[in-house]
PDB file of N, CA and C and ligand atoms in Angstrom:
ATOM      1  N   MET Z   9       1.574  74.787 -69.042  1.00  0.00           N
ATOM      2  CA  MET Z   9       2.171  74.610 -67.724  1.00  0.00           C
ATOM      3  C   MET Z   9       3.381  73.696 -67.855  1.00  0.00           C
ATOM      4  N   GLY Z  10       4.423  74.026 -67.103  1.00  0.00           N
ATOM      5  CA  GLY Z  10       5.618  73.227 -67.145  1.00  0.00           C
ATOM      6  C   GLY Z  10       6.754  73.852 -67.931  1.00  0.00           C
ATOM      7  N   ASP Z  11       6.516  74.973 -68.617  1.00  0.00           N
ATOM      8  CA  ASP Z  11       7.575  75.645 -69.356  1.00  0.00           C
ATOM      9  C   ASP Z  11       8.453  76.431 -68.402  1.00  0.00           C
ATOM     10  N   ARG Z  12       9.744  76.452 -68.685  1.00  0.00           N
ATOM     11  CA  ARG Z  12      10.679  77.238 -67.898  1.00  0.00           C
ATOM     12  C   ARG Z  12      10.807  78.612 -68.528  1.00  0.00           C
ATOM     13  N   GLY Z  13      10.921  79.635 -67.682  1.00  0.00           N
ATOM     14  CA  GLY Z  13      11.084  80.982 -68.208  1.00  0.00           C
ATOM     15  C   GLY Z  13      11.131  81.997 -67.085  1.00  0.00           C
ATOM     16  N   ALA Z  14      11.030  83.252 -67.448  1.00  0.00           N
ATOM     17  CA  ALA Z  14      11.060  84.346 -66.488  1.00  0.00           C
ATOM     18  C   ALA Z  14       9.701  85.027 -66.462  1.00  0.00           C
ATOM     19  N   LEU Z  15       9.371  85.572 -65.306  1.00  0.00           N
ATOM     20  CA  LEU Z  15       8.117  86.299 -65.140  1.00  0.00           C
ATOM     21  C   LEU Z  15       8.392  87.755 -64.831  1.00  0.00           C
ATOM     22  N   GLU Z  16       7.571  88.619 -65.359  1.00  0.00           N
ATOM     23  CA  GLU Z  16       7.622  90.024 -65.005  1.00  0.00           C
ATOM     24  C   GLU Z  16       6.660  90.228 -63.846  1.00  0.00           C
ATOM     25  N   PRO Z  17       7.111  90.815 -62.724  1.00  0.00           N
ATOM     26  CA  PRO Z  17       6.249  90.909 -61.557  1.00  0.00           C
ATOM     27  C   PRO Z  17       5.207  92.018 -61.617  1.00  0.00           C
ATOM     28  N   ALA Z  18       5.226  92.828 -62.646  1.00  0.00           N
ATOM     29  CA  ALA Z  18       4.249  93.916 -62.758  1.00  0.00           C
ATOM     30  C   ALA Z  18       3.014  93.440 -63.518  1.00  0.00           C
ATOM     31  N   LEU Z  19       1.886  93.979 -63.113  1.00  0.00           N
ATOM     32  CA  LEU Z  19       0.627  93.707 -63.813  1.00  0.00           C
ATOM     33  C   LEU Z  19       0.180  94.999 -64.476  1.00  0.00           C
ATOM     34  N   TYR Z  20      -0.125  94.926 -65.760  1.00  0.00           N
ATOM     35  CA  TYR Z  20      -0.505  96.097 -66.534  1.00  0.00           C
ATOM     36  C   TYR Z  20      -1.992  96.032 -66.876  1.00  0.00           C
ATOM     37  N   CYS Z  21      -2.562  97.193 -67.206  1.00  0.00           N
ATOM     38  CA  CYS Z  21      -3.982  97.214 -67.521  1.00  0.00           C
ATOM     39  C   CYS Z  21      -4.247  96.856 -68.986  1.00  0.00           C
ATOM     40  N   TYR Z  22      -3.296  97.110 -69.847  1.00  0.00           N
ATOM     41  CA  TYR Z  22      -3.389  96.859 -71.292  1.00  0.00           C
ATOM     42  C   TYR Z  22      -4.455  97.726 -71.971  1.00  0.00           C
ATOM     43  N   HIS Z  23      -4.947  98.752 -71.291  1.00  0.00           N
ATOM     44  CA  HIS Z  23      -5.989  99.611 -71.851  1.00  0.00           C
ATOM     45  C   HIS Z  23      -5.648 101.099 -71.813  1.00  0.00           C
ATOM     46  N   CYS Z  24      -4.696 101.518 -70.980  1.00  0.00           N
ATOM     47  CA  CYS Z  24      -4.398 102.950 -70.882  1.00  0.00           C
ATOM     48  C   CYS Z  24      -3.594 103.396 -72.107  1.00  0.00           C
ATOM     49  N   GLU Z  25      -3.391 104.707 -72.235  1.00  0.00           N
ATOM     50  CA  GLU Z  25      -2.689 105.234 -73.401  1.00  0.00           C
ATOM     51  C   GLU Z  25      -1.276 104.689 -73.516  1.00  0.00           C
ATOM     52  N   PHE Z  26      -0.617 104.454 -72.362  1.00  0.00           N
ATOM     53  CA  PHE Z  26       0.760 103.951 -72.396  1.00  0.00           C
ATOM     54  C   PHE Z  26       0.803 102.495 -72.845  1.00  0.00           C
ATOM     55  N   CYS Z  27      -0.098 101.677 -72.322  1.00  0.00           N
ATOM     56  CA  CYS Z  27      -0.150 100.273 -72.746  1.00  0.00           C
ATOM     57  C   CYS Z  27      -0.473 100.173 -74.229  1.00  0.00           C
ATOM     58  N   LEU Z  28      -1.427 100.968 -74.672  1.00  0.00           N
ATOM     59  CA  LEU Z  28      -1.848 100.896 -76.069  1.00  0.00           C
ATOM     60  C   LEU Z  28      -0.764 101.390 -77.022  1.00  0.00           C
ATOM     61  N   SER Z  29       0.173 102.228 -76.505  1.00  0.00           N
ATOM     62  CA  SER Z  29       1.263 102.714 -77.357  1.00  0.00           C
ATOM     63  C   SER Z  29       2.509 101.840 -77.233  1.00  0.00           C
ATOM     64  N   GLY Z  30       2.402 100.718 -76.503  1.00  0.00           N
ATOM     65  CA  GLY Z  30       3.530  99.796 -76.389  1.00  0.00           C
ATOM     66  C   GLY Z  30       4.477 100.116 -75.257  1.00  0.00           C
ATOM     67  N   HIS Z  31       4.135 101.081 -74.410  1.00  0.00           N
ATOM     68  CA  HIS Z  31       4.982 101.455 -73.281  1.00  0.00           C
ATOM     69  C   HIS Z  31       4.333 101.013 -71.971  1.00  0.00           C
ATOM     70  N   HIS Z  32       4.037  99.736 -71.899  1.00  0.00           N
ATOM     71  CA  HIS Z  32       3.335  99.231 -70.712  1.00  0.00           C
ATOM     72  C   HIS Z  32       4.161  99.370 -69.441  1.00  0.00           C
ATOM     73  N   ASN Z  33       5.485  99.556 -69.562  1.00  0.00           N
ATOM     74  CA  ASN Z  33       6.306  99.709 -68.357  1.00  0.00           C
ATOM     75  C   ASN Z  33       5.964 100.984 -67.582  1.00  0.00           C
ATOM     76  N   VAL Z  34       5.273 101.913 -68.212  1.00  0.00           N
ATOM     77  CA  VAL Z  34       4.823 103.123 -67.517  1.00  0.00           C
ATOM     78  C   VAL Z  34       3.295 103.171 -67.476  1.00  0.00           C
ATOM     79  N   CYS Z  35       2.664 102.023 -67.469  1.00  0.00           N
ATOM     80  CA  CYS Z  35       1.202 101.904 -67.403  1.00  0.00           C
ATOM     81  C   CYS Z  35       0.642 102.796 -66.295  1.00  0.00           C
ATOM     82  N   ALA Z  36      -0.434 103.494 -66.604  1.00  0.00           N
ATOM     83  CA  ALA Z  36      -1.063 104.389 -65.633  1.00  0.00           C
ATOM     84  C   ALA Z  36      -1.695 103.617 -64.481  1.00  0.00           C
ATOM     85  N   ASN Z  37      -1.925 102.338 -64.663  1.00  0.00           N
ATOM     86  CA  ASN Z  37      -2.580 101.517 -63.633  1.00  0.00           C
ATOM     87  C   ASN Z  37      -1.715 100.332 -63.217  1.00  0.00           C
ATOM     88  N   ILE Z  38      -0.410 100.488 -63.307  1.00  0.00           N
ATOM     89  CA  ILE Z  38       0.510  99.398 -63.019  1.00  0.00           C
ATOM     90  C   ILE Z  38       0.390  98.945 -61.559  1.00  0.00           C
ATOM     91  N   ARG Z  39       0.479  97.658 -61.349  1.00  0.00           N
ATOM     92  CA  ARG Z  39       0.487  97.069 -60.013  1.00  0.00           C
ATOM     93  C   ARG Z  39       1.657  96.096 -59.952  1.00  0.00           C
ATOM     94  N   PHE Z  40       2.329  96.082 -58.826  1.00  0.00           N
ATOM     95  CA  PHE Z  40       3.452  95.176 -58.643  1.00  0.00           C
ATOM     96  C   PHE Z  40       3.103  94.128 -57.603  1.00  0.00           C
ATOM     97  N   LEU Z  41       3.397  92.884 -57.950  1.00  0.00           N
ATOM     98  CA  LEU Z  41       3.237  91.813 -56.969  1.00  0.00           C
ATOM     99  C   LEU Z  41       4.293  91.984 -55.883  1.00  0.00           C
ATOM    100  N   SER Z  42       4.069  91.358 -54.758  1.00  0.00           N
ATOM    101  CA  SER Z  42       4.953  91.439 -53.590  1.00  0.00           C
ATOM    102  C   SER Z  42       4.935  92.822 -52.958  1.00  0.00           C
ATOM    103  N   ASN Z  43       3.846  93.548 -53.130  1.00  0.00           N
ATOM    104  CA  ASN Z  43       3.642  94.821 -52.470  1.00  0.00           C
ATOM    105  C   ASN Z  43       2.364  94.715 -51.645  1.00  0.00           C
ATOM    106  N   PRO Z  44       2.146  95.650 -50.710  1.00  0.00           N
ATOM    107  CA  PRO Z  44       0.912  95.586 -49.924  1.00  0.00           C
ATOM    108  C   PRO Z  44      -0.317  95.446 -50.829  1.00  0.00           C
ATOM    109  N   ASN Z  45      -1.190  94.583 -50.464  1.00  0.00           N
ATOM    110  CA  ASN Z  45      -2.441  94.272 -51.173  1.00  0.00           C
ATOM    111  C   ASN Z  45      -2.251  93.402 -52.409  1.00  0.00           C
ATOM    112  N   HIS Z  46      -1.004  93.036 -52.731  1.00  0.00           N
ATOM    113  CA  HIS Z  46      -0.754  92.156 -53.867  1.00  0.00           C
ATOM    114  C   HIS Z  46       0.217  91.061 -53.426  1.00  0.00           C
ATOM    115  N   PRO Z  47      -0.248  89.830 -53.329  1.00  0.00           N
ATOM    116  CA  PRO Z  47       0.649  88.757 -52.900  1.00  0.00           C
ATOM    117  C   PRO Z  47       1.791  88.559 -53.884  1.00  0.00           C
ATOM    118  N   GLY Z  48       2.905  88.069 -53.378  1.00  0.00           N
ATOM    119  CA  GLY Z  48       4.091  87.890 -54.203  1.00  0.00           C
ATOM    120  C   GLY Z  48       4.239  86.474 -54.718  1.00  0.00           C
ATOM    121  N   PHE Z  49       5.476  86.089 -54.969  1.00  0.00           N
ATOM    122  CA  PHE Z  49       5.753  84.802 -55.591  1.00  0.00           C
ATOM    123  C   PHE Z  49       6.146  83.720 -54.592  1.00  0.00           C
ATOM    124  N   PHE Z  50       6.178  84.016 -53.316  1.00  0.00           N
ATOM    125  CA  PHE Z  50       6.544  83.005 -52.327  1.00  0.00           C
ATOM    126  C   PHE Z  50       5.342  82.135 -52.006  1.00  0.00           C
ATOM    127  N   ARG Z  51       4.834  81.460 -52.993  1.00  0.00           N
ATOM    128  CA  ARG Z  51       3.717  80.537 -52.861  1.00  0.00           C
ATOM    129  C   ARG Z  51       3.844  79.486 -53.958  1.00  0.00           C
ATOM    130  N   GLU Z  52       3.095  78.425 -53.821  1.00  0.00           N
ATOM    131  CA  GLU Z  52       3.253  77.300 -54.742  1.00  0.00           C
ATOM    132  C   GLU Z  52       2.792  77.629 -56.155  1.00  0.00           C
ATOM    133  N   LEU Z  53       1.676  78.314 -56.307  1.00  0.00           N
ATOM    134  CA  LEU Z  53       1.126  78.628 -57.618  1.00  0.00           C
ATOM    135  C   LEU Z  53       0.825  80.119 -57.750  1.00  0.00           C
ATOM    136  N   VAL Z  54       1.086  80.667 -58.918  1.00  0.00           N
ATOM    137  CA  VAL Z  54       0.777  82.063 -59.222  1.00  0.00           C
ATOM    138  C   VAL Z  54       0.065  82.087 -60.563  1.00  0.00           C
ATOM    139  N   ASN Z  55      -1.042  82.798 -60.655  1.00  0.00           N
ATOM    140  CA  ASN Z  55      -1.796  82.917 -61.889  1.00  0.00           C
ATOM    141  C   ASN Z  55      -1.587  84.327 -62.449  1.00  0.00           C
ATOM    142  N   LEU Z  56      -0.926  84.431 -63.608  1.00  0.00           N
ATOM    143  CA  LEU Z  56      -0.605  85.728 -64.199  1.00  0.00           C
ATOM    144  C   LEU Z  56      -1.018  85.754 -65.665  1.00  0.00           C
ATOM    145  N   PRO Z  57      -1.231  86.954 -66.213  1.00  0.00           N
ATOM    146  CA  PRO Z  57      -1.508  87.048 -67.648  1.00  0.00           C
ATOM    147  C   PRO Z  57      -0.321  86.519 -68.458  1.00  0.00           C
ATOM    148  N   SER Z  58      -0.581  85.853 -69.551  1.00  0.00           N
ATOM    149  CA  SER Z  58       0.491  85.233 -70.336  1.00  0.00           C
ATOM    150  C   SER Z  58       1.531  86.224 -70.870  1.00  0.00           C
ATOM    151  N   PRO Z  59       1.179  87.512 -71.159  1.00  0.00           N
ATOM    152  CA  PRO Z  59       2.239  88.414 -71.652  1.00  0.00           C
ATOM    153  C   PRO Z  59       3.342  88.679 -70.636  1.00  0.00           C
ATOM    154  N   THR Z  60       3.136  88.336 -69.359  1.00  0.00           N
ATOM    155  CA  THR Z  60       4.177  88.560 -68.361  1.00  0.00           C
ATOM    156  C   THR Z  60       5.163  87.396 -68.289  1.00  0.00           C
ATOM    157  N   PHE Z  61       4.936  86.354 -69.087  1.00  0.00           N
ATOM    158  CA  PHE Z  61       5.817  85.186 -69.073  1.00  0.00           C
ATOM    159  C   PHE Z  61       6.709  85.189 -70.306  1.00  0.00           C
ATOM    160  N   PHE Z  62       8.003  85.001 -70.082  1.00  0.00           N
ATOM    161  CA  PHE Z  62       8.990  84.981 -71.158  1.00  0.00           C
ATOM    162  C   PHE Z  62       9.662  83.617 -71.145  1.00  0.00           C
ATOM    163  N   PRO Z  63       9.190  82.701 -71.973  1.00  0.00           N
ATOM    164  CA  PRO Z  63       9.736  81.343 -71.935  1.00  0.00           C
ATOM    165  C   PRO Z  63      11.188  81.287 -72.392  1.00  0.00           C
ATOM    166  N   SER Z  64      11.975  80.453 -71.717  1.00  0.00           N
ATOM    167  CA  SER Z  64      13.355  80.212 -72.124  1.00  0.00           C
ATOM    168  C   SER Z  64      13.809  78.900 -71.522  1.00  0.00           C
ATOM    169  N   ARG Z  65      14.123  77.968 -72.358  1.00  0.00           N
ATOM    170  CA  ARG Z  65      14.642  76.692 -71.873  1.00  0.00           C
ATOM    171  C   ARG Z  65      16.132  76.788 -71.578  1.00  0.00           C
ATOM    172  N   GLN Z  66      16.794  77.865 -72.061  1.00  0.00           N
ATOM    173  CA  GLN Z  66      18.232  78.002 -71.851  1.00  0.00           C
ATOM    174  C   GLN Z  66      18.563  78.542 -70.457  1.00  0.00           C
ATOM    175  N   LEU Z  67      17.629  79.232 -69.829  1.00  0.00           N
ATOM    176  CA  LEU Z  67      17.898  79.818 -68.523  1.00  0.00           C
ATOM    177  C   LEU Z  67      17.717  78.785 -67.419  1.00  0.00           C
ATOM    178  N   SER Z  68      18.622  78.829 -66.431  1.00  0.00           N
ATOM    179  CA  SER Z  68      18.409  78.036 -65.224  1.00  0.00           C
ATOM    180  C   SER Z  68      17.316  78.733 -64.419  1.00  0.00           C
ATOM    181  N   PHE Z  69      16.815  78.082 -63.404  1.00  0.00           N
ATOM    182  CA  PHE Z  69      15.812  78.734 -62.554  1.00  0.00           C
ATOM    183  C   PHE Z  69      16.399  79.979 -61.900  1.00  0.00           C
ATOM    184  N   ALA Z  70      17.665  79.901 -61.456  1.00  0.00           N
ATOM    185  CA  ALA Z  70      18.305  81.061 -60.824  1.00  0.00           C
ATOM    186  C   ALA Z  70      18.453  82.204 -61.821  1.00  0.00           C
ATOM    187  N   GLU Z  71      18.874  81.887 -63.044  1.00  0.00           N
ATOM    188  CA  GLU Z  71      19.027  82.930 -64.058  1.00  0.00           C
ATOM    189  C   GLU Z  71      17.679  83.551 -64.403  1.00  0.00           C
ATOM    190  N   ALA Z  72      16.664  82.727 -64.505  1.00  0.00           N
ATOM    191  CA  ALA Z  72      15.334  83.246 -64.808  1.00  0.00           C
ATOM    192  C   ALA Z  72      14.849  84.175 -63.698  1.00  0.00           C
ATOM    193  N   ALA Z  73      15.116  83.798 -62.453  1.00  0.00           N
ATOM    194  CA  ALA Z  73      14.683  84.621 -61.318  1.00  0.00           C
ATOM    195  C   ALA Z  73      15.386  85.969 -61.302  1.00  0.00           C
ATOM    196  N   LEU Z  74      16.600  86.028 -61.813  1.00  0.00           N
ATOM    197  CA  LEU Z  74      17.370  87.274 -61.790  1.00  0.00           C
ATOM    198  C   LEU Z  74      17.200  88.105 -63.057  1.00  0.00           C
ATOM    199  N   SER Z  75      16.505  87.611 -64.041  1.00  0.00           N
ATOM    200  CA  SER Z  75      16.431  88.319 -65.314  1.00  0.00           C
ATOM    201  C   SER Z  75      15.698  89.649 -65.202  1.00  0.00           C
ATOM    202  N   GLU Z  76      14.648  89.744 -64.417  1.00  0.00           N
ATOM    203  CA  GLU Z  76      13.905  91.014 -64.291  1.00  0.00           C
ATOM    204  C   GLU Z  76      14.730  92.068 -63.566  1.00  0.00           C
ATOM    205  N   PRO Z  77      15.357  91.759 -62.393  1.00  0.00           N
ATOM    206  CA  PRO Z  77      16.216  92.780 -61.774  1.00  0.00           C
ATOM    207  C   PRO Z  77      17.403  93.148 -62.664  1.00  0.00           C
ATOM    208  N   LEU Z  78      17.953  92.181 -63.401  1.00  0.00           N
ATOM    209  CA  LEU Z  78      19.052  92.491 -64.323  1.00  0.00           C
ATOM    210  C   LEU Z  78      18.585  93.429 -65.422  1.00  0.00           C
ATOM    211  N   ALA Z  79      17.379  93.198 -65.939  1.00  0.00           N
ATOM    212  CA  ALA Z  79      16.843  94.068 -66.988  1.00  0.00           C
ATOM    213  C   ALA Z  79      16.700  95.499 -66.475  1.00  0.00           C
ATOM    214  N   ILE Z  80      16.287  95.657 -65.223  1.00  0.00           N
ATOM    215  CA  ILE Z  80      16.171  96.998 -64.634  1.00  0.00           C
ATOM    216  C   ILE Z  80      17.547  97.656 -64.564  1.00  0.00           C
ATOM    217  N   ALA Z  81      18.554  96.899 -64.114  1.00  0.00           N
ATOM    218  CA  ALA Z  81      19.911  97.456 -63.996  1.00  0.00           C
ATOM    219  C   ALA Z  81      20.448  97.855 -65.365  1.00  0.00           C
ATOM    220  N   VAL Z  82      20.279  97.007 -66.364  1.00  0.00           N
ATOM    221  CA  VAL Z  82      20.778  97.310 -67.709  1.00  0.00           C
ATOM    222  C   VAL Z  82      20.061  98.534 -68.277  1.00  0.00           C
ATOM    223  N   HIS Z  83      18.740  98.573 -68.126  1.00  0.00           N
ATOM    224  CA  HIS Z  83      17.973  99.721 -68.624  1.00  0.00           C
ATOM    225  C   HIS Z  83      18.417 101.000 -67.928  1.00  0.00           C
ATOM    226  N   SER Z  84      18.604 100.939 -66.596  1.00  0.00           N
ATOM    227  CA  SER Z  84      19.035 102.124 -65.845  1.00  0.00           C
ATOM    228  C   SER Z  84      20.408 102.599 -66.301  1.00  0.00           C
ATOM    229  N   LEU Z  85      21.327 101.659 -66.526  1.00  0.00           N
ATOM    230  CA  LEU Z  85      22.669 102.044 -66.974  1.00  0.00           C
ATOM    231  C   LEU Z  85      22.645 102.682 -68.352  1.00  0.00           C
ATOM    232  N   ARG Z  86      21.753 102.245 -69.194  1.00  0.00           N
ATOM    233  CA  ARG Z  86      21.644 102.828 -70.534  1.00  0.00           C
ATOM    234  C   ARG Z  86      21.146 104.266 -70.478  1.00  0.00           C
ATOM    235  N   LEU Z  87      20.485 104.639 -69.394  1.00  0.00           N
ATOM    236  CA  LEU Z  87      19.982 106.005 -69.244  1.00  0.00           C
ATOM    237  C   LEU Z  87      21.030 106.944 -68.669  1.00  0.00           C
ATOM    238  N   THR Z  88      22.203 106.409 -68.303  1.00  0.00           N
ATOM    239  CA  THR Z  88      23.249 107.222 -67.680  1.00  0.00           C
ATOM    240  C   THR Z  88      24.436 107.379 -68.624  1.00  0.00           C
ATOM    241  N   SER Z  89      25.420 108.131 -68.145  1.00  0.00           N
ATOM    242  CA  SER Z  89      26.668 108.253 -68.899  1.00  0.00           C
ATOM    243  C   SER Z  89      27.789 107.493 -68.195  1.00  0.00           C
ATOM    244  N   ILE Z  90      27.439 106.569 -67.310  1.00  0.00           N
ATOM    245  CA  ILE Z  90      28.436 105.787 -66.577  1.00  0.00           C
ATOM    246  C   ILE Z  90      29.188 104.892 -67.558  1.00  0.00           C
ATOM    247  N   ARG Z  91      30.492 104.831 -67.396  1.00  0.00           N
ATOM    248  CA  ARG Z  91      31.337 103.994 -68.250  1.00  0.00           C
ATOM    249  C   ARG Z  91      31.969 102.874 -67.421  1.00  0.00           C
ATOM    250  N   LEU Z  92      32.346 101.801 -68.077  1.00  0.00           N
ATOM    251  CA  LEU Z  92      32.968 100.654 -67.432  1.00  0.00           C
ATOM    252  C   LEU Z  92      34.187 101.102 -66.642  1.00  0.00           C
ATOM    253  N   GLY Z  93      34.284 100.678 -65.387  1.00  0.00           N
ATOM    254  CA  GLY Z  93      35.414 101.009 -64.539  1.00  0.00           C
ATOM    255  C   GLY Z  93      35.182 102.199 -63.636  1.00  0.00           C
ATOM    256  N   GLU Z  94      34.117 102.974 -63.871  1.00  0.00           N
ATOM    257  CA  GLU Z  94      33.840 104.118 -63.014  1.00  0.00           C
ATOM    258  C   GLU Z  94      33.207 103.657 -61.702  1.00  0.00           C
ATOM    259  N   THR Z  95      33.403 104.446 -60.656  1.00  0.00           N
ATOM    260  CA  THR Z  95      32.834 104.148 -59.348  1.00  0.00           C
ATOM    261  C   THR Z  95      31.501 104.857 -59.197  1.00  0.00           C
ATOM    262  N   VAL Z  96      30.499 104.127 -58.703  1.00  0.00           N
ATOM    263  CA  VAL Z  96      29.169 104.715 -58.497  1.00  0.00           C
ATOM    264  C   VAL Z  96      28.646 104.292 -57.131  1.00  0.00           C
ATOM    265  N   ALA Z  97      27.650 104.966 -56.643  1.00  0.00           N
ATOM    266  CA  ALA Z  97      26.949 104.592 -55.424  1.00  0.00           C
ATOM    267  C   ALA Z  97      25.527 104.200 -55.800  1.00  0.00           C
ATOM    268  N   VAL Z  98      25.084 103.068 -55.311  1.00  0.00           N
ATOM    269  CA  VAL Z  98      23.706 102.620 -55.522  1.00  0.00           C
ATOM    270  C   VAL Z  98      22.973 102.798 -54.201  1.00  0.00           C
ATOM    271  N   ILE Z  99      21.958 103.633 -54.186  1.00  0.00           N
ATOM    272  CA  ILE Z  99      21.239 103.972 -52.961  1.00  0.00           C
ATOM    273  C   ILE Z  99      19.804 103.458 -53.062  1.00  0.00           C
ATOM    274  N   GLY Z 100      19.401 102.701 -52.065  1.00  0.00           N
ATOM    275  CA  GLY Z 100      18.038 102.183 -52.049  1.00  0.00           C
ATOM    276  C   GLY Z 100      17.951 100.917 -51.238  1.00  0.00           C
ATOM    277  N   ALA Z 101      16.751 100.592 -50.817  1.00  0.00           N
ATOM    278  CA  ALA Z 101      16.559  99.451 -49.929  1.00  0.00           C
ATOM    279  C   ALA Z 101      16.331  98.147 -50.671  1.00  0.00           C
ATOM    280  N   GLY Z 102      15.858  98.181 -51.881  1.00  0.00           N
ATOM    281  CA  GLY Z 102      15.519  96.960 -52.595  1.00  0.00           C
ATOM    282  C   GLY Z 102      16.690  96.375 -53.356  1.00  0.00           C
ATOM    283  N   PRO Z 103      16.506  95.188 -53.920  1.00  0.00           N
ATOM    284  CA  PRO Z 103      17.592  94.557 -54.664  1.00  0.00           C
ATOM    285  C   PRO Z 103      17.983  95.326 -55.915  1.00  0.00           C
ATOM    286  N   SER Z 104      17.114  96.189 -56.400  1.00  0.00           N
ATOM    287  CA  SER Z 104      17.421  96.981 -57.581  1.00  0.00           C
ATOM    288  C   SER Z 104      17.856  98.381 -57.235  1.00  0.00           C
ATOM    289  N   GLY Z 105      17.980  98.696 -55.957  1.00  0.00           N
ATOM    290  CA  GLY Z 105      18.451 100.021 -55.544  1.00  0.00           C
ATOM    291  C   GLY Z 105      17.385 101.085 -55.643  1.00  0.00           C
ATOM    292  N   PHE Z 106      16.139 100.726 -55.402  1.00  0.00           N
ATOM    293  CA  PHE Z 106      15.072 101.734 -55.429  1.00  0.00           C
ATOM    294  C   PHE Z 106      15.006 102.469 -54.125  1.00  0.00           C
TER     295      PHE Z 106
HETATM  296 ZN1   ZN C 223      -1.933 100.454 -68.771  1.00  0.00          ZN
END
């Protein structure tokens, strides 16, 4: 306790075929915090499995908070053929454009 870092808001089962093959991001039983029936991070304490914590003393709290949405954006861009300087539309209600 007391380490600075980033948290992944998804909870994985670590037992399905995807988790066991190292692709936990597509876990068959994935649950996301801050969704109905799962409380989010707007509380004083959160208890999560240790694999969801990525320690980093170099990140500020703001940078750590933005690292997961940034990772989604970078991963999404890598799946496209969009090039620097091109115009795109991001459609969606959430901060990541879902
Ligand atoms: Zn799983």
